[in-house]
């Protein structure tokens, strides 16, 4: 039981934004499936993504120190999508 408690403290309840996509605890959302984002509140973001032709979303808090970097990453990914559809 102690090992499970120690292991569970290493899990991050917030998503991680990586090169290939967004990592949640139980799934990886590729950047191809990423559709949009919206700042739900000043420190909370909503991410929309597609999975098996259905649209889903999740809402998560973003630490103040990470907000600007996350905004840049997500806006760049959306810009890439627009450029691909325009060509």
Coordinates of N, CA and C in Angstrom, one line a residue:
X1 N 0.8 -1.2 0.0 CA 0.0 0.0 0.0 C 0.9 1.3 0.0
X2 N 2.0 1.2 0.7 CA 2.9 2.4 0.8 C 3.5 2.6 -0.6
X3 N 3.8 1.6 -1.3 CA 4.4 1.7 -2.6 C 3.4 2.4 -3.6
X4 N 2.1 2.0 -3.5 CA 1.1 2.6 -4.3 C 1.0 4.1 -4.0
X5 N 1.0 4.4 -2.8 CA 0.9 5.8 -2.4 C 2.1 6.6 -2.9
X6 N 3.3 6.1 -2.8 CA 4.4 6.7 -3.3 C 4.3 6.9 -4.9
X7 N 3.9 5.8 -5.5 CA 3.8 5.8 -7.0 C 2.8 6.8 -7.4
X8 N 1.6 6.9 -6.7 CA 0.6 7.8 -7.1 C 1.0 9.3 -7.0
X9 N 1.9 9.6 -6.1 CA 2.3 11.0 -6.0 C 3.2 11.4 -7.2
X10 N 3.7 10.4 -8.0 CA 4.5 10.8 -9.1 C 3.6 11.1 -10.3
X11 N 2.3 10.7 -10.3 CA 1.4 11.0 -11.4 C 1.1 12.4 -11.4
X12 N 1.1 13.0 -12.6 CA 0.7 14.4 -12.7 C -0.8 14.5 -13.2
X13 N -1.7 15.1 -12.4 CA -3.1 15.1 -12.8 C -3.4 16.1 -13.9
X14 N -2.4 16.9 -14.3 CA -2.6 17.9 -15.4 C -2.0 17.3 -16.6
X15 N -2.5 17.7 -17.8 CA -1.9 17.2 -19.0 C -0.5 17.7 -19.3
X16 N 0.3 17.0 -20.0 CA 1.6 17.4 -20.4 C 1.6 17.6 -21.9
X17 N 2.2 18.7 -22.4 CA 2.2 19.1 -23.8 C 3.5 18.7 -24.3
X18 N 3.6 17.7 -25.2 CA 4.8 17.2 -25.7 C 4.9 17.4 -27.2
X19 N 6.0 17.0 -27.8 CA 6.2 17.2 -29.2 C 5.1 16.5 -30.1
X20 N 4.8 15.2 -29.7 CA 3.8 14.5 -30.5 C 2.4 14.7 -30.1
X21 N 2.1 15.3 -29.0 CA 0.7 15.5 -28.6 C 0.6 15.9 -27.1
X22 N -0.6 15.7 -26.6 CA -1.0 16.0 -25.3 C -1.1 14.7 -24.5
X23 N -0.5 14.6 -23.4 CA -0.6 13.4 -22.6 C -1.4 13.6 -21.4
X24 N -2.5 12.8 -21.3 CA -3.4 12.8 -20.1 C -3.0 11.5 -19.4
X25 N -3.6 11.3 -18.2 CA -3.3 10.1 -17.4 C -3.6 8.9 -18.2
X26 N -4.7 8.8 -18.9 CA -5.2 7.6 -19.5 C -5.1 7.6 -21.1
X27 N -4.6 8.7 -21.7 CA -4.5 8.7 -23.2 C -3.6 9.7 -23.7
X28 N -3.2 9.5 -24.9 CA -2.4 10.5 -25.6 C -3.2 11.1 -26.7
X29 N -3.3 12.4 -26.8 CA -4.0 13.1 -27.9 C -3.0 13.7 -28.8
X30 N -3.0 13.1 -30.0 CA -2.0 13.6 -31.0 C -2.4 15.0 -31.5
X31 N -1.4 15.7 -32.0 CA -1.6 17.1 -32.4 C -2.6 17.1 -33.6
X32 N -2.6 16.0 -34.4 CA -3.6 15.9 -35.5 C -5.0 15.9 -35.0
X33 N -5.3 15.3 -33.8 CA -6.6 15.3 -33.2 C -7.0 16.5 -32.4
X34 N -6.0 17.3 -32.1 CA -6.2 18.6 -31.4 C -7.0 19.5 -32.3
X35 N -8.1 20.1 -31.8 CA -9.0 20.9 -32.6 C -8.9 22.4 -32.2
X36 N -9.0 22.7 -30.9 CA -9.0 24.1 -30.5 C -8.8 24.2 -29.0
X37 N -8.6 25.4 -28.6 CA -8.5 25.7 -27.1 C -9.2 27.0 -26.8
X38 N -9.5 27.1 -25.6 CA -10.2 28.4 -25.1 C -9.8 28.6 -23.6
X39 N -9.5 29.8 -23.3 CA -9.2 30.1 -21.9 C -10.5 30.2 -21.2
X40 N -10.8 29.2 -20.4 CA -12.1 29.1 -19.7 C -12.2 30.1 -18.6
X41 N -11.1 30.3 -17.8 CA -11.0 31.4 -16.9 C -9.5 31.9 -17.0
X42 N -9.1 32.7 -16.2 CA -7.7 33.3 -16.3 C -6.7 32.2 -16.1
X43 N -6.9 31.2 -15.3 CA -6.0 30.1 -15.1 C -6.5 28.7 -15.5
X44 N -7.5 28.7 -16.2 CA -8.1 27.4 -16.6 C -8.3 27.4 -18.1
X45 N -7.9 26.3 -18.8 CA -8.0 26.2 -20.2 C -8.9 25.0 -20.6
X46 N -9.6 25.1 -21.7 CA -10.4 24.0 -22.3 C -9.8 23.6 -23.6
X47 N -9.5 22.3 -23.7 CA -8.9 21.8 -24.9 C -9.9 20.9 -25.6
X48 N -10.1 21.1 -26.9 CA -11.0 20.3 -27.7 C -10.2 19.4 -28.6
X49 N -10.6 18.2 -28.7 CA -9.9 17.2 -29.5 C -10.9 16.2 -30.1
X50 N -10.5 15.5 -31.1 CA -11.4 14.5 -31.8 C -10.8 13.1 -31.5
X51 N -11.8 12.2 -31.2 CA -11.4 10.8 -30.9 C -12.5 9.9 -31.6
X52 N -12.1 9.1 -32.5 CA -13.0 8.2 -33.2 C -14.2 9.0 -33.8
X53 N -13.8 10.1 -34.4 CA -14.8 11.0 -35.1 C -15.8 11.6 -34.2
X54 N -15.5 11.7 -32.9 CA -16.3 12.4 -32.0 C -15.5 13.5 -31.4
X55 N -16.1 14.7 -31.0 CA -15.5 15.8 -30.4 C -15.6 15.7 -28.9
X56 N -14.4 15.8 -28.2 CA -14.4 15.8 -26.8 C -13.6 17.0 -26.3
X57 N -13.7 17.3 -25.0 CA -12.9 18.4 -24.4 C -12.6 18.1 -23.0
X58 N -11.6 18.7 -22.5 CA -11.3 18.6 -21.1 C -10.8 20.0 -20.6
X59 N -11.0 20.2 -19.4 CA -10.7 21.5 -18.8 C -9.7 21.3 -17.7
X60 N -8.6 22.1 -17.7 CA -7.6 21.9 -16.7 C -7.0 23.2 -16.3
X61 N -6.5 23.3 -15.1 CA -5.8 24.5 -14.6 C -4.4 24.5 -15.1
X62 N -3.9 25.7 -15.4 CA -2.6 26.0 -15.9 C -1.9 26.9 -14.9
X63 N -0.7 26.5 -14.4 CA 0.0 27.4 -13.5 C 0.4 28.7 -14.2
X64 N 0.4 29.8 -13.5 CA 0.7 31.1 -14.0 C 2.0 31.1 -14.8
X65 N 3.0 30.4 -14.3 CA 4.3 30.4 -14.9 C 4.3 29.7 -16.3
X66 N 3.3 28.9 -16.5 CA 3.3 28.1 -17.8 C 2.3 28.7 -18.8
X67 N 1.5 29.6 -18.4 CA 0.4 30.1 -19.3 C 1.0 30.7 -20.6
X68 N 2.0 31.5 -20.6 CA 2.5 32.1 -21.8 C 3.1 31.1 -22.8
X69 N 3.9 30.2 -22.2 CA 4.5 29.1 -23.0 C 3.4 28.2 -23.6
X70 N 2.4 27.9 -22.9 CA 1.3 27.0 -23.4 C 0.5 27.8 -24.5
X71 N 0.3 29.0 -24.3 CA -0.4 29.8 -25.3 C 0.3 29.8 -26.6
X72 N 1.6 29.9 -26.5 CA 2.5 29.9 -27.7 C 2.4 28.6 -28.4
X73 N 2.5 27.5 -27.6 CA 2.5 26.1 -28.2 C 1.2 25.9 -28.9
X74 N 0.1 26.2 -28.2 CA -1.2 25.9 -28.8 C -1.6 26.8 -30.0
X75 N -1.2 28.0 -29.9 CA -1.5 28.9 -31.1 C -0.6 28.5 -32.3
X76 N 0.6 28.1 -32.0 CA 1.5 27.6 -33.1 C 0.9 26.3 -33.8
X77 N 0.3 25.4 -33.0 CA -0.3 24.2 -33.5 C -1.5 24.5 -34.3
X78 N -2.3 25.5 -33.9 CA -3.5 25.9 -34.7 C -3.1 26.6 -36.0
X79 N -2.0 27.4 -35.9 CA -1.5 28.1 -37.1 C -1.1 27.0 -38.1
X80 N -0.4 26.0 -37.7 CA 0.1 24.9 -38.5 C -1.1 24.2 -39.2
X81 N -2.2 24.0 -38.5 CA -3.4 23.3 -39.0 C -4.0 24.2 -40.1
X82 N -4.1 25.5 -39.9 CA -4.7 26.4 -40.8 C -3.8 26.4 -42.1
X83 N -2.5 26.5 -41.9 CA -1.6 26.5 -43.1 C -1.8 25.2 -43.9
X84 N -1.9 24.1 -43.2 CA -2.1 22.8 -44.0 C -3.4 22.7 -44.7
X85 N -4.5 23.3 -44.1 CA -5.8 23.3 -44.8 C -5.8 24.3 -46.0
X86 N -5.0 25.4 -45.9 CA -5.0 26.4 -46.9 C -4.2 25.9 -48.1
X87 N -3.3 25.0 -48.0 CA -2.4 24.6 -49.1 C -3.0 23.4 -49.9

